[in-house]
PDB file of C-alpha atoms and ligand atoms in Angstrom:
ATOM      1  CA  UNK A1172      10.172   7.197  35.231  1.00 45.00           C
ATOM      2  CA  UNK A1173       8.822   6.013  32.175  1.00 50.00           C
ATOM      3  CA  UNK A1174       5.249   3.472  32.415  1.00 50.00           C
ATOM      4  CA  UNK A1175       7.407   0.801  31.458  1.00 47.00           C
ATOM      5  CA  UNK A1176      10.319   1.334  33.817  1.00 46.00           C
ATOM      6  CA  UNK A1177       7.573   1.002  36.606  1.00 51.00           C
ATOM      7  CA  UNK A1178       6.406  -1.812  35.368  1.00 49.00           C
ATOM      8  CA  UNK A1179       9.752  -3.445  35.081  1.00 60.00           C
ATOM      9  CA  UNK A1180       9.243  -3.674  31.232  1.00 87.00           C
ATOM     10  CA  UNK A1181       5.913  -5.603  31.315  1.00 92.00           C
ATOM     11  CA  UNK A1182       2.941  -3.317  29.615  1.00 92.00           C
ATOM     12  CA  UNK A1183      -0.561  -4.472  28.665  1.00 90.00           C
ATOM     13  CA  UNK A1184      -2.018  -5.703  25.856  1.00 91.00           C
ATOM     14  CA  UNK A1185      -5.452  -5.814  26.395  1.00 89.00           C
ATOM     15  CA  UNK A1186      -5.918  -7.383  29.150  1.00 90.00           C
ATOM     16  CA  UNK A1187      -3.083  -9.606  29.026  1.00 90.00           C
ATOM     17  CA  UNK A1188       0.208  -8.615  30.214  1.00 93.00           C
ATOM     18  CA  UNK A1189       2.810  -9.161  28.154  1.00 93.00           C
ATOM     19  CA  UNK A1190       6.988  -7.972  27.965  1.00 92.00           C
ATOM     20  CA  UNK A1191       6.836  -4.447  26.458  1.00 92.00           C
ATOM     21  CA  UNK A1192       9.108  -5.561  23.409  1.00 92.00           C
ATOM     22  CA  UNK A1193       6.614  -7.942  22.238  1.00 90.00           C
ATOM     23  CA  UNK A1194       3.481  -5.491  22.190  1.00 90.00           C
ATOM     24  CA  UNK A1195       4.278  -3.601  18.979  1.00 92.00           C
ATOM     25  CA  UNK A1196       4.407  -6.841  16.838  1.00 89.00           C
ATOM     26  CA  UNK A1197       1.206  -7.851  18.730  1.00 90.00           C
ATOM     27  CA  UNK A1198      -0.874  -4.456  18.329  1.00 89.00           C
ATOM     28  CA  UNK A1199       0.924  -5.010  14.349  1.00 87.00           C
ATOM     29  CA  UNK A1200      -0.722  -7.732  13.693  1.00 88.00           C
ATOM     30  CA  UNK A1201      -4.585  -6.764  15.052  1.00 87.00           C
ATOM     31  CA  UNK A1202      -4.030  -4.083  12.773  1.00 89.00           C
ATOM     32  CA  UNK A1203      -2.413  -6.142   9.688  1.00 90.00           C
ATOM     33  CA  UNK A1204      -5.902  -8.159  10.087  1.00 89.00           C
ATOM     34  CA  UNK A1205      -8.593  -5.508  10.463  1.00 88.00           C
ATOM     35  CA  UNK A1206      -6.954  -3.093   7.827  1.00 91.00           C
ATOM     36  CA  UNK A1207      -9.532  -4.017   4.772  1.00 90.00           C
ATOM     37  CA  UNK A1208     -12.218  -3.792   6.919  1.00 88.00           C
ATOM     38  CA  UNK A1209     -11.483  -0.912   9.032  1.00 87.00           C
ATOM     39  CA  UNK A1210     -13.781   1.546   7.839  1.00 90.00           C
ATOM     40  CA  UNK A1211     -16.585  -0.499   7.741  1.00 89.00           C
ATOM     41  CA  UNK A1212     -16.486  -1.901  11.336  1.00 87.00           C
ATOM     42  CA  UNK A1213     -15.851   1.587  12.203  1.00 88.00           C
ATOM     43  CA  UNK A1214     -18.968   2.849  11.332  1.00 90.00           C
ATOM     44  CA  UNK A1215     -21.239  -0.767  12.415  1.00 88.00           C
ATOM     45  CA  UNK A1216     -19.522  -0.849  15.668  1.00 87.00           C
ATOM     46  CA  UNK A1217     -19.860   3.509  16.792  1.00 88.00           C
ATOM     47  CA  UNK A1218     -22.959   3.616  14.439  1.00 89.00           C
ATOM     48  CA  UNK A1219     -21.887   6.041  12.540  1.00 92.00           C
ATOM     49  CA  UNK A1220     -20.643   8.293  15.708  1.00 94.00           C
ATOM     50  CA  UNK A1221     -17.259   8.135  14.979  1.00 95.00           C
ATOM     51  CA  UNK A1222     -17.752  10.749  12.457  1.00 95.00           C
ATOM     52  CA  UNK A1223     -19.151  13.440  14.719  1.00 97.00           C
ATOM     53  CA  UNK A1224     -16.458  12.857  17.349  1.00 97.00           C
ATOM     54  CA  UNK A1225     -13.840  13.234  14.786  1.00 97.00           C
ATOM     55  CA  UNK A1226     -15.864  16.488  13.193  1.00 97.00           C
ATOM     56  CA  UNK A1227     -15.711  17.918  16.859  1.00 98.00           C
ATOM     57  CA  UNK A1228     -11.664  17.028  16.652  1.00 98.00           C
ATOM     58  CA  UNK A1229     -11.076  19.210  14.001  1.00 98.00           C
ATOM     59  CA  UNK A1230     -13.142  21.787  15.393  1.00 97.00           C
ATOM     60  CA  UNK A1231     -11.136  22.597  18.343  1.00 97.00           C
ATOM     61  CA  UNK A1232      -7.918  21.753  16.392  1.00 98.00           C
ATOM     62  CA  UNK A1233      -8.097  25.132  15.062  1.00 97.00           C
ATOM     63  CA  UNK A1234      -6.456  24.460  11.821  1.00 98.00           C
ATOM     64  CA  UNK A1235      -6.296  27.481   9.013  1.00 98.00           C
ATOM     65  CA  UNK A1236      -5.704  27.749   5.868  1.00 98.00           C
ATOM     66  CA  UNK A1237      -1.198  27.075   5.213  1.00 98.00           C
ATOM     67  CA  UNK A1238      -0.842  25.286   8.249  1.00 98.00           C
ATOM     68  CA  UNK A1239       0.874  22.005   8.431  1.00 98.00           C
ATOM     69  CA  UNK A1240      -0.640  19.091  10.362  1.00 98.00           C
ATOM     70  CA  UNK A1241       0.476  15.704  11.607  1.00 98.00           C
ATOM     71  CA  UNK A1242      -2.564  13.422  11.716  1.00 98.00           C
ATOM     72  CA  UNK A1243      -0.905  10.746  13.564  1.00 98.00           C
ATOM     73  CA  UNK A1244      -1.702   6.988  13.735  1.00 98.00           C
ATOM     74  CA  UNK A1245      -3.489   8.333  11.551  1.00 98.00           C
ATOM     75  CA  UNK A1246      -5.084   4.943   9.543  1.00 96.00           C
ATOM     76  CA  UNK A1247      -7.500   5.044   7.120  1.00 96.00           C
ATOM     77  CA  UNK A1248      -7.048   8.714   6.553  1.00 97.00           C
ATOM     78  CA  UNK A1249     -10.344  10.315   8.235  1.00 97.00           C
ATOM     79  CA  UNK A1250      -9.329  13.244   9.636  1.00 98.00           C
ATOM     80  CA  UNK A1251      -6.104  13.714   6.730  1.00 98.00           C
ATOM     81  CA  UNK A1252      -9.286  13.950   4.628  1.00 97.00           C
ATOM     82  CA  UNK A1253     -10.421  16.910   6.445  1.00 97.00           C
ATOM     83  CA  UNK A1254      -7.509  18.242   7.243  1.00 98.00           C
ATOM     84  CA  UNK A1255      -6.294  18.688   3.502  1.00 98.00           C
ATOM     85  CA  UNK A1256      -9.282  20.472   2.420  1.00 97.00           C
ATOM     86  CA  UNK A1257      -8.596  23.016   5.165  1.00 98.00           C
ATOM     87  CA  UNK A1258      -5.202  23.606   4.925  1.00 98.00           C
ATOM     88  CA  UNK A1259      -5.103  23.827   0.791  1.00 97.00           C
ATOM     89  CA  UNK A1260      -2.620  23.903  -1.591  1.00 96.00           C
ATOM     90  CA  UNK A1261      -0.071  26.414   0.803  1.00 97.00           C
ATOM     91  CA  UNK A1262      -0.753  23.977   3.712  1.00 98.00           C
ATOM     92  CA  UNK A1263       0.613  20.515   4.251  1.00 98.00           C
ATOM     93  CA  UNK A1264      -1.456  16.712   6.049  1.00 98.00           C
ATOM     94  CA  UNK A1265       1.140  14.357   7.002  1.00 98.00           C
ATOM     95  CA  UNK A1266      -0.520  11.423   7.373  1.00 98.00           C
ATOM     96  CA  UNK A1267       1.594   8.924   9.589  1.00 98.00           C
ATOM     97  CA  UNK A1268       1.192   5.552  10.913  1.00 97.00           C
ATOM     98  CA  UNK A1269       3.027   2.580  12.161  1.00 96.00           C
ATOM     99  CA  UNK A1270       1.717   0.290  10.400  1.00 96.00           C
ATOM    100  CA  UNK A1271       2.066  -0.510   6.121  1.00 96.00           C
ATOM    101  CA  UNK A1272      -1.721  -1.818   5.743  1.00 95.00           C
ATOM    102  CA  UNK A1273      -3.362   0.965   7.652  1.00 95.00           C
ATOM    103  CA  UNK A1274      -1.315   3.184   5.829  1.00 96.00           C
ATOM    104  CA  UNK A1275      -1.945   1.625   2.156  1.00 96.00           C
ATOM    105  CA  UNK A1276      -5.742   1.227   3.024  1.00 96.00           C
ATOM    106  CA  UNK A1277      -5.343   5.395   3.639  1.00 97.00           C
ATOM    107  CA  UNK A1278      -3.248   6.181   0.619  1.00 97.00           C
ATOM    108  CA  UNK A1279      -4.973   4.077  -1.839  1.00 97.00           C
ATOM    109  CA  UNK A1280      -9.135   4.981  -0.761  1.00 96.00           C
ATOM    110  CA  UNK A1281      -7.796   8.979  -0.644  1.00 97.00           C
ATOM    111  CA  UNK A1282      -5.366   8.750  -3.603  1.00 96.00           C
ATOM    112  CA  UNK A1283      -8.551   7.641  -5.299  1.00 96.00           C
ATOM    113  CA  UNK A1284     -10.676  10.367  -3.957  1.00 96.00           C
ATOM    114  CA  UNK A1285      -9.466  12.826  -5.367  1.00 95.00           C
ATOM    115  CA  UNK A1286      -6.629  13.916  -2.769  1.00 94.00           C
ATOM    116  CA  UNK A1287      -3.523  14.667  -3.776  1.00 88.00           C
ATOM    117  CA  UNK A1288      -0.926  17.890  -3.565  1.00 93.00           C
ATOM    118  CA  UNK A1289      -0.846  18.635  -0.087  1.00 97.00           C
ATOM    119  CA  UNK A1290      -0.483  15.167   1.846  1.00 98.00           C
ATOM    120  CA  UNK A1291       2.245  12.819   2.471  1.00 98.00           C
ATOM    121  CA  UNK A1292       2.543   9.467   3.827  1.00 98.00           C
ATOM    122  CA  UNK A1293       5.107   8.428   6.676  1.00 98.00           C
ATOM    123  CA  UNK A1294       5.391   4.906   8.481  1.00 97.00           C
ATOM    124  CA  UNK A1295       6.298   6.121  11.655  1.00 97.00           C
ATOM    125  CA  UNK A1296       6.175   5.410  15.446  1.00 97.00           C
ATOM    126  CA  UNK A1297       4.765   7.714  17.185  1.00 98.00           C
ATOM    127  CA  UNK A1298       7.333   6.656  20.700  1.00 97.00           C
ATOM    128  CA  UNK A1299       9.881   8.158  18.090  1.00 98.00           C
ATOM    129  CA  UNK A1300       8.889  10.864  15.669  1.00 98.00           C
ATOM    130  CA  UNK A1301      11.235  11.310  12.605  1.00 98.00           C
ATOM    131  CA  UNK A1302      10.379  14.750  11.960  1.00 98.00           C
ATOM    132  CA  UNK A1303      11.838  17.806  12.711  1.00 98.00           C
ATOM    133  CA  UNK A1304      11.504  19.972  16.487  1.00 98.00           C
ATOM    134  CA  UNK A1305       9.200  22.318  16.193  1.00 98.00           C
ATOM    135  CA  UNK A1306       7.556  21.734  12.702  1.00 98.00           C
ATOM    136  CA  UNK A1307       3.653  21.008  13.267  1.00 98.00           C
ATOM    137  CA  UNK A1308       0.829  23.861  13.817  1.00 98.00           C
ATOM    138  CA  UNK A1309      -1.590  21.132  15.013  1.00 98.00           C
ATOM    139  CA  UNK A1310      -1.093  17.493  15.541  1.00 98.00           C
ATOM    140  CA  UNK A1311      -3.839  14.592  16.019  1.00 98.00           C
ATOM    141  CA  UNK A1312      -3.881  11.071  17.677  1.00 98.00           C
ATOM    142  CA  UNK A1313      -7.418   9.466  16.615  1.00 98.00           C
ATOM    143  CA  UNK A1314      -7.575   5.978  18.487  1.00 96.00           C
ATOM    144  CA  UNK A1315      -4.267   5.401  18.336  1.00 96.00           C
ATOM    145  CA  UNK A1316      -2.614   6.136  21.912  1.00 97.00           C
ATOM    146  CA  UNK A1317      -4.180   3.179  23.848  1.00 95.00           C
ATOM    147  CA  UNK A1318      -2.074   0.911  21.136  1.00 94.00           C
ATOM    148  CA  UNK A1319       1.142   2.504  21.696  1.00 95.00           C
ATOM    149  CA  UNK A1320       3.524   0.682  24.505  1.00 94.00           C
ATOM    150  CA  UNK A1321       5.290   3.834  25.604  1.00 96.00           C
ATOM    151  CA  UNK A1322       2.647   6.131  25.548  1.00 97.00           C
ATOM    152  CA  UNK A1323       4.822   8.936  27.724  1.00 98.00           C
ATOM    153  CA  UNK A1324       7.759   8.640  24.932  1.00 98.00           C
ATOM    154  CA  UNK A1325       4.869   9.291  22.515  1.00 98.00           C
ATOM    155  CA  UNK A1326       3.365  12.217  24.306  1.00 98.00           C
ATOM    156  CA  UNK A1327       7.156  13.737  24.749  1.00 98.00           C
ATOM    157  CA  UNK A1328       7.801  12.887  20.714  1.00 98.00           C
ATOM    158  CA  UNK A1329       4.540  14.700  19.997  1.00 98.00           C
ATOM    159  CA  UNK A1330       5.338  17.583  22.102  1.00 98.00           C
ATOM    160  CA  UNK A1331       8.788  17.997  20.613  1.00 98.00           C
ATOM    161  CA  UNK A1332       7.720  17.919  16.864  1.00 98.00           C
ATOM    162  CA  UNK A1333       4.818  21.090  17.388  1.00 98.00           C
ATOM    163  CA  UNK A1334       5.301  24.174  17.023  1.00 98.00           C
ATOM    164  CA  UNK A1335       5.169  26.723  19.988  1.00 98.00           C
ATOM    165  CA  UNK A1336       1.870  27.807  20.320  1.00 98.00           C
ATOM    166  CA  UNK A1337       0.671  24.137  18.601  1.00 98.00           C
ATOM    167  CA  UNK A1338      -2.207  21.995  19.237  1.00 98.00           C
ATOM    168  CA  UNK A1339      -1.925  18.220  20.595  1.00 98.00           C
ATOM    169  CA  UNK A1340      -5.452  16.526  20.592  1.00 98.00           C
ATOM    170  CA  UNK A1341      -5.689  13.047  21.549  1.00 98.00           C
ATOM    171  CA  UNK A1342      -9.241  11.770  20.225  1.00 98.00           C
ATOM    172  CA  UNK A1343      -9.194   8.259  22.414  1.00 96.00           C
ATOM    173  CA  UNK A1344     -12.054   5.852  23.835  1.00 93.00           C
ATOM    174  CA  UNK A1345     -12.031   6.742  27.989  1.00 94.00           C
ATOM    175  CA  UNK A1346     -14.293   6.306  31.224  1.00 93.00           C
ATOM    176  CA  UNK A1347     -17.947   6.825  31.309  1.00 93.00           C
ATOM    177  CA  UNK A1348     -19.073   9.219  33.212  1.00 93.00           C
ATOM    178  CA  UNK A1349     -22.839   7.640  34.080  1.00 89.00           C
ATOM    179  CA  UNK A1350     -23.132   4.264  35.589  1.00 89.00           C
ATOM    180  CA  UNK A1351     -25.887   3.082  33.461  1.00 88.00           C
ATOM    181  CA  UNK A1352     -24.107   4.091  30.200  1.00 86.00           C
ATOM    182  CA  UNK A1353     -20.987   2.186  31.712  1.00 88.00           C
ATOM    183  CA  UNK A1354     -22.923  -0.832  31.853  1.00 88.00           C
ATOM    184  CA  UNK A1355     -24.657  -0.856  28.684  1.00 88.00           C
ATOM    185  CA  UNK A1356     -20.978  -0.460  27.082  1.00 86.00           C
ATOM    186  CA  UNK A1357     -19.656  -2.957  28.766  1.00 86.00           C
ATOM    187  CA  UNK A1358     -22.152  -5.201  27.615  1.00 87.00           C
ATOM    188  CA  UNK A1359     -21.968  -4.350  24.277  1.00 87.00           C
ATOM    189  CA  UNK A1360     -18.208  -3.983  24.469  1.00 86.00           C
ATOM    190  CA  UNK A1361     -17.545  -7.840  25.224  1.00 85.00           C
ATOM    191  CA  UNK A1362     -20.685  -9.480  23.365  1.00 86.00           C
ATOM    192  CA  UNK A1363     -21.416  -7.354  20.343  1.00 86.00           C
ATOM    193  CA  UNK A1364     -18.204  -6.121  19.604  1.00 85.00           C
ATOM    194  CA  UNK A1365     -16.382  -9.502  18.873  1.00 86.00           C
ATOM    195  CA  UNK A1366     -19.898 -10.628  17.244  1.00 87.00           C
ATOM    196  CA  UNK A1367     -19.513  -8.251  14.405  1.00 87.00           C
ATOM    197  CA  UNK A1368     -15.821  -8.491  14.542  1.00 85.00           C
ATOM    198  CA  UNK A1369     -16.262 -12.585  13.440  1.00 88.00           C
ATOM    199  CA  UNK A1370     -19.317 -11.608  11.552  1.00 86.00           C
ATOM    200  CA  UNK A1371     -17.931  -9.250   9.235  1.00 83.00           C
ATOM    201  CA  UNK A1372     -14.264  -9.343   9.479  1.00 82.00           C
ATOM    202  CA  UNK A1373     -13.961 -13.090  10.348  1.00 86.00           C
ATOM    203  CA  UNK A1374     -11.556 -11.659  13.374  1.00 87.00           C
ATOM    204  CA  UNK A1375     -13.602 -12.252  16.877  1.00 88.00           C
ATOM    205  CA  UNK A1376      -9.945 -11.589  18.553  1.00 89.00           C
ATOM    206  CA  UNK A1377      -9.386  -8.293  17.136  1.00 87.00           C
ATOM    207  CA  UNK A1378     -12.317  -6.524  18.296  1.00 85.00           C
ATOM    208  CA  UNK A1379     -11.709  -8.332  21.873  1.00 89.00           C
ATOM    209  CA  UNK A1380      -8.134  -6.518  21.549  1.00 88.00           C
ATOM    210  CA  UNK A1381      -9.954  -3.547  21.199  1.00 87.00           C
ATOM    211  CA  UNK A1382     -12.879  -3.961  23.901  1.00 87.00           C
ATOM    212  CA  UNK A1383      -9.829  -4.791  26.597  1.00 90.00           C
ATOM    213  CA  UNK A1384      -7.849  -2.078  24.810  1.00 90.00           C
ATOM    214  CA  UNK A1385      -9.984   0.704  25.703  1.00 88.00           C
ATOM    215  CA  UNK A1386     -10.789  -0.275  29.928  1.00 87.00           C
ATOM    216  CA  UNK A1387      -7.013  -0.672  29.805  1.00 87.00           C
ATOM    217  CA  UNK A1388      -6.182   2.934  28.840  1.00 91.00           C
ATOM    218  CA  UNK A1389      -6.031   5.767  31.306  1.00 95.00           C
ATOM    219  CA  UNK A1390      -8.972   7.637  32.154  1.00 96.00           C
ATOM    220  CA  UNK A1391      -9.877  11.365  31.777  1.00 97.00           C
ATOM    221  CA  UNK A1392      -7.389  12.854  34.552  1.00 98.00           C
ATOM    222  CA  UNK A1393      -4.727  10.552  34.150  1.00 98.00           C
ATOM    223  CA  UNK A1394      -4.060  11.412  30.623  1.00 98.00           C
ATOM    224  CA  UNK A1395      -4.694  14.954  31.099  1.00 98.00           C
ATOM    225  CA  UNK A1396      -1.716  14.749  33.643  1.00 98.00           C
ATOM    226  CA  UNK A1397       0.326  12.682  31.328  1.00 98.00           C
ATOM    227  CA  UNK A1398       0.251  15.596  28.793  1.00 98.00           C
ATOM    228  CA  UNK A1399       1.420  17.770  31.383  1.00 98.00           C
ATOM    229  CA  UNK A1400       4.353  15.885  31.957  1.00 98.00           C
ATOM    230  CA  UNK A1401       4.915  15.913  28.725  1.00 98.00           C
ATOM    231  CA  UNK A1402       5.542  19.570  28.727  1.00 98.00           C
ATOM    232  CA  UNK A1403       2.099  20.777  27.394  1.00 98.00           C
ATOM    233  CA  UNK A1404      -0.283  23.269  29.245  1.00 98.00           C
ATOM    234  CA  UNK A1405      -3.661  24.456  29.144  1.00 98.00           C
ATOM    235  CA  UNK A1406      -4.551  21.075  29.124  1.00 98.00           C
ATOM    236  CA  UNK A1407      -8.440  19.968  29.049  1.00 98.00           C
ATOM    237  CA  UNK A1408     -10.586  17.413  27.850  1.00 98.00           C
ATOM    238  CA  UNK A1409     -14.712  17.128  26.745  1.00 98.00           C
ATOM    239  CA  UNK A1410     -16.412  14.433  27.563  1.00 97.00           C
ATOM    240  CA  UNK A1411     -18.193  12.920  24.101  1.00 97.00           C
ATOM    241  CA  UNK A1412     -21.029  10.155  24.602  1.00 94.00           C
ATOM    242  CA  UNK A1413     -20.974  10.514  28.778  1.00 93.00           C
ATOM    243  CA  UNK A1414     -16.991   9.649  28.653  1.00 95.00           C
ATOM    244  CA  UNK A1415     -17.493   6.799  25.788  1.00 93.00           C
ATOM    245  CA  UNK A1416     -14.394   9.037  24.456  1.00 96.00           C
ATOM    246  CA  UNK A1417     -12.390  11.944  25.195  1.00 97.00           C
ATOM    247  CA  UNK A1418     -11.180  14.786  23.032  1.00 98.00           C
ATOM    248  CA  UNK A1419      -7.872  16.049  25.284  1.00 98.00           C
ATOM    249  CA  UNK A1420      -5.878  19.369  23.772  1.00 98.00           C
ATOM    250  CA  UNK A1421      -2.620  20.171  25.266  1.00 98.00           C
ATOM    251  CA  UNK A1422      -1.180  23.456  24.109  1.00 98.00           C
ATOM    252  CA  UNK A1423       3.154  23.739  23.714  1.00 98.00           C
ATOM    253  CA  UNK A1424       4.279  26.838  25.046  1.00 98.00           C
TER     254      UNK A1424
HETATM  255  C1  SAM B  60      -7.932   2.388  15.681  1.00 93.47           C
HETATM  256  S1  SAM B  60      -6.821   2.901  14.435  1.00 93.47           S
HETATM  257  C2  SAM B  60      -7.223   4.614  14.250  1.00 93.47           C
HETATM  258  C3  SAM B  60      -7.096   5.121  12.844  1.00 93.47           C
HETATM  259  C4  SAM B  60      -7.597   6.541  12.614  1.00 93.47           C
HETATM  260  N1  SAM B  60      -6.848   7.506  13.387  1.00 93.47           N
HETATM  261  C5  SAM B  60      -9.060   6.670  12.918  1.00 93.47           C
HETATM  262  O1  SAM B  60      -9.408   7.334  13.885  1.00 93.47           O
HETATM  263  O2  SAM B  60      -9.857   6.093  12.196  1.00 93.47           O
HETATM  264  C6  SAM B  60      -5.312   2.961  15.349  1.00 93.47           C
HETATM  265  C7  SAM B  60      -4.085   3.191  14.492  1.00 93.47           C
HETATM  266  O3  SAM B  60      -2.957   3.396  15.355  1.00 93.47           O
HETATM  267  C8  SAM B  60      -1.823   2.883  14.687  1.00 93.47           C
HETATM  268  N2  SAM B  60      -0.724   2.723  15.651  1.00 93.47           N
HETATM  269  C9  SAM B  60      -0.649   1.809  16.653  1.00 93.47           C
HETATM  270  N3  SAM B  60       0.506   1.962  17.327  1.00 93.47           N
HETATM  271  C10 SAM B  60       1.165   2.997  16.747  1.00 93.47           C
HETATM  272  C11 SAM B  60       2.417   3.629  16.993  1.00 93.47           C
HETATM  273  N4  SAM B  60       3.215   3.229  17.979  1.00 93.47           N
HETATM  274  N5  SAM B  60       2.783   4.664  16.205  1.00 93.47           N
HETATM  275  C12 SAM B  60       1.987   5.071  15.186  1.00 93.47           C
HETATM  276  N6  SAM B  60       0.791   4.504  14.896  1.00 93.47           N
HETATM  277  C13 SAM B  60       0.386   3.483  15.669  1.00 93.47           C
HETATM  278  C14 SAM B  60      -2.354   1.582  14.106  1.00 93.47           C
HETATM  279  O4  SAM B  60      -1.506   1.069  13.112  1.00 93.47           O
HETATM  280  C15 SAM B  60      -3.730   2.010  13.592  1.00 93.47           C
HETATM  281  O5  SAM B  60      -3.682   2.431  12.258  1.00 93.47           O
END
């Protein structure tokens, strides 16, 4: 049974809950709003961390040279960036995202760096992959699960498009591991967070969206067990900033 289906078609969004038809416009429209200033808050609000954990991402993604990669809900284009450089001319970066201002911000800020040849651009949802079975060597979720309403469709529609022998890693905010870290985050979580948010993005409601967002999503074993049940093994996870966020892989056989 799907996590809607036991929830009688109600899902969370943040910490409101709300009929699962109605989240996908919802999570649309945080993202509609925060789109020109993604990168930006990105690096205020982690300090600058978010770069390491997504470094460590494509570390244990494994990617070679020819390979073809889905970086999905994928945004801005961070780890596409990365990706293409690794995977060169022979290899190919699909870059896909729900949502058309995420997805412009990313076309437009790499198109104009310099990267072009080996990456295309999909609007996609990730509960419903339009891509062939079987067709990716390695594919990445960055921050993007917690937003998606049906996140077992997702992890089945990831599954289906790899390759045997592919990667899944989920890069995703999670549980913190020490109790004094926990409380620290919270507190900067629910004060700072929406702060900057109306500071620099004039959007205090976004970034509480995204505080909420992250104590609503599963923690550590929970998601490792989703991907399971999604048909991956050798499933594992590292801990990144005491638990702050997660790096899960999930292997298809
Ligand atoms: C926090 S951003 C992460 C962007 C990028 N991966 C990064 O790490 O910087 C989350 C992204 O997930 C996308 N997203 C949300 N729900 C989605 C879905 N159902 N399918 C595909 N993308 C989705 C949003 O549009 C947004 O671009």
């Amino acid at each position: 049974m799907s996590q809607q289906e036991s929830d009688q078609k109600t899902t969370h969004f943040g910490y409101q809950t709300v009929a699962s038809e109605d989240k996908q416009a919802m999570v649309a429209d945080v993202f509609h709003s925060v789109a020109a200033k993604y990168d930006v808050m990105n690096d205020l609000m982690s300090f600058g961390v978010h770069r390491l954990w997504k470094r460590f991402t494509i570390e244990m993604s494994g990617v070679r040279p020819g390979n073809r990669v889905l970086d999905l809900a994928g945004g801005t284009g961070d780890l596409t960036k990365k990706f293409s450089r690794i995977v060169g001319p022979q290899g190919k970066v699909v870059l896909a995202d729900i949502n058309s201002s995420m997805l412009n911000v990313g076309r437009d800020r790499l198109t104009d760096e310099g990267y072009v040849g080996n990456i295309e651009y999909v609007q996609a949802n990730a509960e419903c992959l339009p891509f062939e079975d079987n067709s990716f060597d390695a594919l990445t979720i960055a921050f993007g699960l917690r937003n998606v309403t049906d996140k077992d469709a997702a992890l089945r529609s990831m599954t289906r498009v790899l390759k045997p022998g592919g990667r899944l890693l989920v890069l995703e905010f999670s549980k913190p591991t020490n109790p004094v870290m926990s409380k620290a985050y919270d507190l900067y979580s629910f004060s700072a967070l929406p702060f900057m948010g109306k500071v620099v993005a004039n959007d205090a409601e976004s970034y509480k969206y995204l505080a909420e967002s992250i104590r609503m999503h599963p923690d550590q074993e929970t998601l490792k067990g989703m991907m399971e049940d999604a048909g991956l093994v050798r499933c594992s996870y590292h801990n990144l900033t005491s638990g702050v966020v997660a790096l899960h892989r999930g292997i298809k056989p």
